[in-house]
């Protein structure tokens, strides 16, 4: 069974979209989505520096656009994607990518929503100086108890020995000085706020108002929610969860448990891939994990897709 996943904020790097523009139709598609977003996605993904693409209002549309174009390049369109993918999921803002890939919302709706989401989260983040840091290593219960003592939120429980803490700058500074017992490192993340925490409540209201205009379809691929790892069959519920997760922790560990329970044999991460495949390689032993970083990775990913399809035929 093939799982297709989309990364969240922090995966972007300056110029990462440049090689994708060489593929037929990509520049035209990104140009059209730029009009929807009111943001030049081509320039942002090719010329903008690290500080500019760290801006939440820029990073989020850029990531969703990259995820969509890379997934469609791999499968040569949504039709083959729907036939060959067994499950789809996204980490944080990647859930919007996943919702579009599953057919719950259109690509244009995803771009419009993610732009609204990014702007609302950037506004919420400007109220108080907040951020996020990854805690690497340590027993999960010990790390969670330590974060609770410091008043930090476990915004991403990623599995594979990684928990992302979110809170105020002062709380994160205290965490850096006082690591949880057993933790190897505490790594500040290049994000502009404490996402998936109470600091984002105003963004939830803004996104809820925007999604009220949608008529979502039920997923054409089993859709795994990052709120709890549950497979969600209702398009309306997917959209409700997209709104709520702005201020709720991401449970990527639960998503990976769901992939394993449903017999995942391969996992492909849409561009800019690397983060989620890294987690999968540590937590999903025996599952082929392939990141799409540049178009050069497409053939390797297609080999994983073909291998999954051949295994399914043999077991049928």
mmCIF file of C-alpha atoms in Angstrom:
data_model
loop_
_atom_site.group_PDB
_atom_site.id
_atom_site.type_symbol
_atom_site.label_atom_id
_atom_site.label_comp_id
_atom_site.label_asym_id
_atom_site.label_seq_id
_atom_site.Cartn_x
_atom_site.Cartn_y
_atom_site.Cartn_z
ATOM 1 C CA UNK A 1 0.000 0.000 0.000
ATOM 2 C CA UNK A 2 1.383 3.374 -1.071
ATOM 3 C CA UNK A 3 1.134 6.417 1.194
ATOM 4 C CA UNK A 4 1.526 9.934 -0.212
ATOM 5 C CA UNK A 5 2.387 12.632 2.329
ATOM 6 C CA UNK A 6 2.965 16.391 2.218
ATOM 7 C CA UNK A 7 5.401 18.291 4.466
ATOM 8 C CA UNK A 8 4.720 21.267 6.695
ATOM 9 C CA UNK A 9 6.305 24.628 7.334
ATOM 10 C CA UNK A 10 10.053 24.652 7.778
ATOM 11 C CA UNK A 11 10.678 22.280 4.870
ATOM 12 C CA UNK A 12 11.171 25.160 2.402
ATOM 13 C CA UNK A 13 14.622 26.382 1.348
ATOM 14 C CA UNK A 14 15.600 29.271 -0.956
ATOM 15 C CA UNK A 15 15.282 28.374 -4.627
ATOM 16 C CA UNK A 16 13.826 24.898 -4.069
ATOM 17 C CA UNK A 17 11.158 25.367 -6.770
ATOM 18 C CA UNK A 18 13.670 26.240 -9.491
ATOM 19 C CA UNK A 19 14.213 22.738 -10.982
ATOM 20 C CA UNK A 20 10.464 22.002 -11.007
ATOM 21 C CA UNK A 21 9.873 24.882 -13.420
ATOM 22 C CA UNK A 22 11.633 22.892 -16.149
ATOM 23 C CA UNK A 23 8.734 20.419 -16.245
ATOM 24 C CA UNK A 24 5.971 21.020 -18.819
ATOM 25 C CA UNK A 25 3.055 23.056 -17.525
ATOM 26 C CA UNK A 26 4.484 23.783 -14.078
ATOM 27 C CA UNK A 27 5.291 27.461 -14.691
ATOM 28 C CA UNK A 28 1.819 28.030 -16.137
ATOM 29 C CA UNK A 29 0.126 26.292 -13.229
ATOM 30 C CA UNK A 30 2.135 28.254 -10.659
ATOM 31 C CA UNK A 31 1.368 31.490 -12.479
ATOM 32 C CA UNK A 32 -2.370 30.776 -12.323
ATOM 33 C CA UNK A 33 -2.159 29.915 -8.630
ATOM 34 C CA UNK A 34 -0.169 33.103 -8.019
ATOM 35 C CA UNK A 35 -3.191 35.052 -9.252
ATOM 36 C CA UNK A 36 -5.422 33.143 -6.834
ATOM 37 C CA UNK A 37 -3.073 33.760 -3.907
ATOM 38 C CA UNK A 38 -2.164 37.339 -4.757
ATOM 39 C CA UNK A 39 1.447 36.235 -4.350
ATOM 40 C CA UNK A 40 4.154 35.560 -6.946
ATOM 41 C CA UNK A 41 4.825 31.903 -6.148
ATOM 42 C CA UNK A 42 7.414 31.518 -8.912
ATOM 43 C CA UNK A 43 9.539 34.371 -7.584
ATOM 44 C CA UNK A 44 9.071 33.197 -3.993
ATOM 45 C CA UNK A 45 10.218 29.702 -4.850
ATOM 46 C CA UNK A 46 13.164 30.692 -7.016
ATOM 47 C CA UNK A 47 14.501 34.134 -6.025
ATOM 48 C CA UNK A 48 13.319 34.926 -2.484
ATOM 49 C CA UNK A 49 15.831 34.641 0.336
ATOM 50 C CA UNK A 50 15.510 32.612 3.529
ATOM 51 C CA UNK A 51 13.976 35.429 5.566
ATOM 52 C CA UNK A 52 11.265 36.084 2.991
ATOM 53 C CA UNK A 53 10.159 32.470 2.660
ATOM 54 C CA UNK A 54 10.233 32.075 6.422
ATOM 55 C CA UNK A 55 7.311 34.515 6.522
ATOM 56 C CA UNK A 56 4.274 32.377 7.312
ATOM 57 C CA UNK A 57 2.107 34.191 4.767
ATOM 58 C CA UNK A 58 4.617 33.287 2.022
ATOM 59 C CA UNK A 59 5.853 29.907 3.189
ATOM 60 C CA UNK A 60 2.472 28.232 3.462
ATOM 61 C CA UNK A 61 1.153 28.919 -0.083
ATOM 62 C CA UNK A 62 4.584 28.071 -1.444
ATOM 63 C CA UNK A 63 4.611 24.684 0.273
ATOM 64 C CA UNK A 64 1.106 23.735 -0.857
ATOM 65 C CA UNK A 65 1.855 24.763 -4.442
ATOM 66 C CA UNK A 66 5.104 22.774 -4.459
ATOM 67 C CA UNK A 67 3.409 19.712 -3.014
ATOM 68 C CA UNK A 68 0.701 19.771 -5.650
ATOM 69 C CA UNK A 69 2.952 20.275 -8.685
ATOM 70 C CA UNK A 70 5.401 17.586 -7.560
ATOM 71 C CA UNK A 71 2.656 15.039 -6.855
ATOM 72 C CA UNK A 72 0.999 15.665 -10.202
ATOM 73 C CA UNK A 73 4.371 15.389 -11.928
ATOM 74 C CA UNK A 74 4.975 12.019 -10.279
ATOM 75 C CA UNK A 75 1.594 10.543 -11.186
ATOM 76 C CA UNK A 76 1.046 12.564 -14.371
ATOM 77 C CA UNK A 77 -2.211 14.004 -13.114
ATOM 78 C CA UNK A 78 -4.882 13.499 -10.450
ATOM 79 C CA UNK A 79 -6.540 10.524 -12.143
ATOM 80 C CA UNK A 80 -3.579 8.130 -11.876
ATOM 81 C CA UNK A 81 -2.853 9.512 -8.407
ATOM 82 C CA UNK A 82 -6.334 8.556 -7.178
ATOM 83 C CA UNK A 83 -5.970 5.055 -8.613
ATOM 84 C CA UNK A 84 -2.511 4.302 -7.247
ATOM 85 C CA UNK A 85 -2.332 5.975 -3.823
ATOM 86 C CA UNK A 86 -3.682 4.001 -0.884
ATOM 87 C CA UNK A 87 -3.586 6.781 1.717
ATOM 88 C CA UNK A 88 -2.822 10.487 1.829
ATOM 89 C CA UNK A 89 -1.846 12.723 4.757
ATOM 90 C CA UNK A 90 -0.142 16.029 5.460
ATOM 91 C CA UNK A 91 1.884 17.475 8.303
ATOM 92 C CA UNK A 92 0.541 20.834 9.528
ATOM 93 C CA UNK A 93 -0.102 23.014 6.457
ATOM 94 C CA UNK A 94 0.555 19.896 4.372
ATOM 95 C CA UNK A 95 -2.988 18.831 5.293
ATOM 96 C CA UNK A 96 -4.273 21.383 2.796
ATOM 97 C CA UNK A 97 -2.096 19.786 0.125
ATOM 98 C CA UNK A 98 -3.433 16.373 1.118
ATOM 99 C CA UNK A 99 -7.042 17.596 1.029
ATOM 100 C CA UNK A 100 -6.592 18.831 -2.539
ATOM 101 C CA UNK A 101 -4.803 15.645 -3.631
ATOM 102 C CA UNK A 102 -7.653 13.582 -2.157
ATOM 103 C CA UNK A 103 -10.217 15.630 -4.096
ATOM 104 C CA UNK A 104 -11.871 17.146 -1.010
ATOM 105 C CA UNK A 105 -11.223 20.666 -2.283
ATOM 106 C CA UNK A 106 -9.930 21.941 -5.611
ATOM 107 C CA UNK A 107 -6.355 23.065 -6.125
ATOM 108 C CA UNK A 108 -7.519 26.658 -6.430
ATOM 109 C CA UNK A 109 -9.526 26.391 -3.204
ATOM 110 C CA UNK A 110 -6.464 24.971 -1.445
ATOM 111 C CA UNK A 111 -4.303 27.879 -2.638
ATOM 112 C CA UNK A 112 -6.898 30.471 -1.602
ATOM 113 C CA UNK A 113 -7.356 28.811 1.796
ATOM 114 C CA UNK A 114 -3.655 28.464 2.498
ATOM 115 C CA UNK A 115 -3.045 32.099 1.681
ATOM 116 C CA UNK A 116 -5.804 33.090 4.119
ATOM 117 C CA UNK A 117 -4.408 30.637 6.675
ATOM 118 C CA UNK A 118 -0.871 31.985 6.343
ATOM 119 C CA UNK A 119 -1.956 35.605 6.659
ATOM 120 C CA UNK A 120 -4.127 34.866 9.703
ATOM 121 C CA UNK A 121 -1.394 32.845 11.418
ATOM 122 C CA UNK A 122 1.194 35.540 10.686
ATOM 123 C CA UNK A 123 -1.117 38.124 12.278
ATOM 124 C CA UNK A 124 -1.654 35.893 15.319
ATOM 125 C CA UNK A 125 2.092 35.301 15.644
ATOM 126 C CA UNK A 126 2.766 39.047 15.679
ATOM 127 C CA UNK A 127 0.849 39.527 18.944
ATOM 128 C CA UNK A 128 3.486 37.866 21.145
ATOM 129 C CA UNK A 129 7.050 36.768 20.424
ATOM 130 C CA UNK A 130 6.676 33.009 20.091
ATOM 131 C CA UNK A 131 8.363 30.126 18.305
ATOM 132 C CA UNK A 132 9.018 26.397 18.160
ATOM 133 C CA UNK A 133 11.929 24.083 19.002
ATOM 134 C CA UNK A 134 12.421 20.408 18.229
ATOM 135 C CA UNK A 135 13.340 18.160 21.143
ATOM 136 C CA UNK A 136 15.349 15.209 19.845
ATOM 137 C CA UNK A 137 15.558 12.048 21.928
ATOM 138 C CA UNK A 138 14.314 11.192 25.371
ATOM 139 C CA UNK A 139 11.347 9.129 26.527
ATOM 140 C CA UNK A 140 8.110 10.644 25.266
ATOM 141 C CA UNK A 141 6.370 10.791 28.637
ATOM 142 C CA UNK A 142 9.432 12.377 30.236
ATOM 143 C CA UNK A 143 9.684 15.013 27.504
ATOM 144 C CA UNK A 144 5.970 15.817 27.658
ATOM 145 C CA UNK A 145 6.089 16.222 31.443
ATOM 146 C CA UNK A 146 9.096 18.541 31.140
ATOM 147 C CA UNK A 147 7.349 20.712 28.545
ATOM 148 C CA UNK A 148 4.285 20.912 30.756
ATOM 149 C CA UNK A 149 6.390 22.178 33.658
ATOM 150 C CA UNK A 150 7.753 24.954 31.444
ATOM 151 C CA UNK A 151 4.296 25.903 30.160
ATOM 152 C CA UNK A 152 5.164 24.767 26.611
ATOM 153 C CA UNK A 153 2.808 22.964 24.235
ATOM 154 C CA UNK A 154 3.866 19.740 22.438
ATOM 155 C CA UNK A 155 2.723 21.210 19.118
ATOM 156 C CA UNK A 156 4.047 18.319 17.001
ATOM 157 C CA UNK A 157 4.378 14.822 18.395
ATOM 158 C CA UNK A 158 6.246 13.409 15.425
ATOM 159 C CA UNK A 159 7.319 9.978 16.615
ATOM 160 C CA UNK A 160 10.796 8.563 15.998
ATOM 161 C CA UNK A 161 12.072 10.403 19.076
ATOM 162 C CA UNK A 162 11.021 13.896 18.015
ATOM 163 C CA UNK A 163 8.629 16.293 19.749
ATOM 164 C CA UNK A 164 8.293 19.952 18.757
ATOM 165 C CA UNK A 165 7.657 22.356 21.614
ATOM 166 C CA UNK A 166 5.916 25.684 21.058
ATOM 167 C CA UNK A 167 5.460 28.725 23.249
ATOM 168 C CA UNK A 168 6.855 32.131 24.089
ATOM 169 C CA UNK A 169 10.454 33.126 23.418
ATOM 170 C CA UNK A 170 11.140 33.142 27.168
ATOM 171 C CA UNK A 171 9.746 29.619 27.605
ATOM 172 C CA UNK A 172 11.804 28.314 24.690
ATOM 173 C CA UNK A 173 14.939 29.958 26.065
ATOM 174 C CA UNK A 174 14.349 28.116 29.327
ATOM 175 C CA UNK A 175 13.948 24.863 27.412
ATOM 176 C CA UNK A 176 17.265 25.450 25.631
ATOM 177 C CA UNK A 177 18.983 25.890 28.999
ATOM 178 C CA UNK A 178 17.208 22.991 30.652
ATOM 179 C CA UNK A 179 16.761 20.064 28.259
ATOM 180 C CA UNK A 180 14.457 17.196 29.238
ATOM 181 C CA UNK A 181 16.191 14.215 30.795
ATOM 182 C CA UNK A 182 17.512 11.916 28.076
ATOM 183 C CA UNK A 183 17.102 14.443 25.239
ATOM 184 C CA UNK A 184 20.092 14.744 22.913
ATOM 185 C CA UNK A 185 19.404 18.204 21.533
ATOM 186 C CA UNK A 186 16.949 21.082 21.424
ATOM 187 C CA UNK A 187 16.872 22.676 17.953
ATOM 188 C CA UNK A 188 15.121 26.030 17.302
ATOM 189 C CA UNK A 189 12.970 25.856 14.159
ATOM 190 C CA UNK A 190 12.834 28.433 11.384
ATOM 191 C CA UNK A 191 9.191 29.342 11.874
ATOM 192 C CA UNK A 192 7.591 32.628 12.817
ATOM 193 C CA UNK A 193 5.344 31.610 15.696
ATOM 194 C CA UNK A 194 3.934 29.010 18.084
ATOM 195 C CA UNK A 195 1.777 27.151 15.593
ATOM 196 C CA UNK A 196 -0.766 24.548 16.735
ATOM 197 C CA UNK A 197 -1.172 26.212 20.128
ATOM 198 C CA UNK A 198 -3.588 28.596 21.849
ATOM 199 C CA UNK A 199 -1.544 31.469 20.380
ATOM 200 C CA UNK A 200 -3.251 30.709 17.031
ATOM 201 C CA UNK A 201 -6.884 30.923 18.191
ATOM 202 C CA UNK A 202 -7.593 34.103 16.231
ATOM 203 C CA UNK A 203 -6.413 32.346 13.056
ATOM 204 C CA UNK A 204 -8.915 29.541 13.648
ATOM 205 C CA UNK A 205 -11.798 32.015 13.524
ATOM 206 C CA UNK A 206 -10.449 33.636 10.348
ATOM 207 C CA UNK A 207 -10.062 30.299 8.569
ATOM 208 C CA UNK A 208 -13.493 29.089 9.715
ATOM 209 C CA UNK A 209 -15.057 32.124 8.052
ATOM 210 C CA UNK A 210 -13.200 31.363 4.830
ATOM 211 C CA UNK A 211 -14.137 27.669 4.706
ATOM 212 C CA UNK A 212 -17.818 28.466 5.184
ATOM 213 C CA UNK A 213 -17.918 29.220 1.456
ATOM 214 C CA UNK A 214 -16.807 25.709 0.448
ATOM 215 C CA UNK A 215 -18.764 22.655 -0.677
ATOM 216 C CA UNK A 216 -16.220 19.900 0.032
ATOM 217 C CA UNK A 217 -16.371 16.455 -1.587
ATOM 218 C CA UNK A 218 -15.690 13.236 0.272
ATOM 219 C CA UNK A 219 -12.077 12.061 -0.130
ATOM 220 C CA UNK A 220 -11.358 9.901 -3.170
ATOM 221 C CA UNK A 221 -8.366 8.433 -1.294
ATOM 222 C CA UNK A 222 -8.398 7.415 2.388
ATOM 223 C CA UNK A 223 -7.460 10.630 4.182
ATOM 224 C CA UNK A 224 -5.524 10.414 7.453
ATOM 225 C CA UNK A 225 -6.026 13.363 9.815
ATOM 226 C CA UNK A 226 -2.929 14.592 11.629
ATOM 227 C CA UNK A 227 -5.019 15.511 14.650
ATOM 228 C CA UNK A 228 -5.292 11.903 15.810
ATOM 229 C CA UNK A 229 -4.243 9.627 12.944
ATOM 230 C CA UNK A 230 -7.838 8.688 12.153
ATOM 231 C CA UNK A 231 -9.039 7.978 8.618
ATOM 232 C CA UNK A 232 -11.710 10.573 7.803
ATOM 233 C CA UNK A 233 -14.301 9.657 5.160
ATOM 234 C CA UNK A 234 -16.367 12.859 5.189
ATOM 235 C CA UNK A 235 -15.237 15.894 3.216
ATOM 236 C CA UNK A 236 -17.085 18.203 5.586
ATOM 237 C CA UNK A 237 -15.226 16.698 8.547
ATOM 238 C CA UNK A 238 -11.896 17.019 6.745
ATOM 239 C CA UNK A 239 -12.508 20.756 6.355
ATOM 240 C CA UNK A 240 -13.583 21.098 10.005
ATOM 241 C CA UNK A 241 -10.342 19.418 11.038
ATOM 242 C CA UNK A 242 -8.296 21.660 8.712
ATOM 243 C CA UNK A 243 -9.629 24.634 10.639
ATOM 244 C CA UNK A 244 -9.231 23.168 14.122
ATOM 245 C CA UNK A 245 -5.659 21.939 13.580
ATOM 246 C CA UNK A 246 -4.347 25.506 13.270
ATOM 247 C CA UNK A 247 -4.490 25.715 17.073
ATOM 248 C CA UNK A 248 -4.260 21.992 17.891
ATOM 249 C CA UNK A 249 -1.207 19.720 18.168
ATOM 250 C CA UNK A 250 -0.114 17.580 15.224
ATOM 251 C CA UNK A 251 0.055 13.863 16.037
ATOM 252 C CA UNK A 252 2.249 12.594 13.231
ATOM 253 C CA UNK A 253 3.195 9.623 15.392
ATOM 254 C CA UNK A 254 -0.458 8.528 15.256
ATOM 255 C CA UNK A 255 -0.518 9.002 11.476
ATOM 256 C CA UNK A 256 2.478 6.691 11.063
ATOM 257 C CA UNK A 257 0.812 4.125 13.315
ATOM 258 C CA UNK A 258 -2.212 4.251 11.001
ATOM 259 C CA UNK A 259 -0.027 3.793 7.921
ATOM 260 C CA UNK A 260 1.561 0.727 9.496
ATOM 261 C CA UNK A 261 -1.768 -0.711 10.652
ATOM 262 C CA UNK A 262 -3.119 -0.497 7.099
ATOM 263 C CA UNK A 263 -0.129 -2.284 5.615
ATOM 264 C CA UNK A 264 1.929 0.543 4.136
ATOM 265 C CA UNK A 265 4.800 -0.742 2.025
ATOM 266 C CA UNK A 266 5.983 2.542 0.476
ATOM 267 C CA UNK A 267 5.775 6.235 1.356
ATOM 268 C CA UNK A 268 6.430 9.133 -1.023
ATOM 269 C CA UNK A 269 6.802 12.665 0.323
ATOM 270 C CA UNK A 270 5.816 15.507 -1.993
ATOM 271 C CA UNK A 271 8.200 18.423 -2.501
ATOM 272 C CA UNK A 272 10.073 19.749 -0.666
ATOM 273 C CA UNK A 273 10.521 16.236 0.669
ATOM 274 C CA UNK A 274 12.905 15.003 3.324
ATOM 275 C CA UNK A 275 11.456 15.687 6.770
ATOM 276 C CA UNK A 276 8.630 13.136 6.784
ATOM 277 C CA UNK A 277 10.618 10.475 4.964
ATOM 278 C CA UNK A 278 13.314 10.877 7.606
ATOM 279 C CA UNK A 279 10.747 10.173 10.319
ATOM 280 C CA UNK A 280 9.352 7.231 8.344
ATOM 281 C CA UNK A 281 12.772 5.632 7.916
ATOM 282 C CA UNK A 282 13.169 5.591 11.701
ATOM 283 C CA UNK A 283 9.620 4.656 12.696
ATOM 284 C CA UNK A 284 8.305 2.545 9.783
ATOM 285 C CA UNK A 285 10.847 -0.212 9.376
ATOM 286 C CA UNK A 286 10.595 -2.049 6.083
ATOM 287 C CA UNK A 287 8.631 0.747 4.383
ATOM 288 C CA UNK A 288 10.362 2.250 1.342
ATOM 289 C CA UNK A 289 10.430 6.024 1.925
ATOM 290 C CA UNK A 290 11.197 8.335 -1.010
ATOM 291 C CA UNK A 291 11.329 12.158 -0.818
ATOM 292 C CA UNK A 292 10.614 14.322 -3.854
ATOM 293 C CA UNK A 293 13.241 17.053 -3.578
ATOM 294 C CA UNK A 294 13.840 17.704 -7.282
ATOM 295 C CA UNK A 295 12.445 16.200 -10.504
ATOM 296 C CA UNK A 296 15.458 13.862 -10.504
ATOM 297 C CA UNK A 297 13.725 11.967 -7.686
ATOM 298 C CA UNK A 298 10.647 11.164 -9.777
ATOM 299 C CA UNK A 299 12.014 7.962 -11.317
ATOM 300 C CA UNK A 300 13.008 6.571 -7.921
ATOM 301 C CA UNK A 301 9.551 7.420 -6.593
ATOM 302 C CA UNK A 302 7.912 5.771 -9.608
ATOM 303 C CA UNK A 303 9.899 2.629 -8.890
ATOM 304 C CA UNK A 304 8.443 2.608 -5.376
ATOM 305 C CA UNK A 305 4.949 3.144 -6.795
ATOM 306 C CA UNK A 306 5.427 0.337 -9.306
ATOM 307 C CA UNK A 307 6.753 -1.984 -6.615
ATOM 308 C CA UNK A 308 3.701 -1.331 -4.475
ATOM 309 C CA UNK A 309 1.362 -1.985 -7.387
ATOM 310 C CA UNK A 310 3.136 -5.254 -8.264
ATOM 311 C CA UNK A 311 2.947 -6.434 -4.636
ATOM 312 C CA UNK A 312 -0.779 -5.627 -4.552
ATOM 313 C CA UNK A 313 -1.370 -7.676 -7.704
ATOM 314 C CA UNK A 314 0.505 -10.651 -6.290
ATOM 315 C CA UNK A 315 -1.520 -10.625 -3.078
ATOM 316 C CA UNK A 316 -4.856 -10.204 -4.889
#
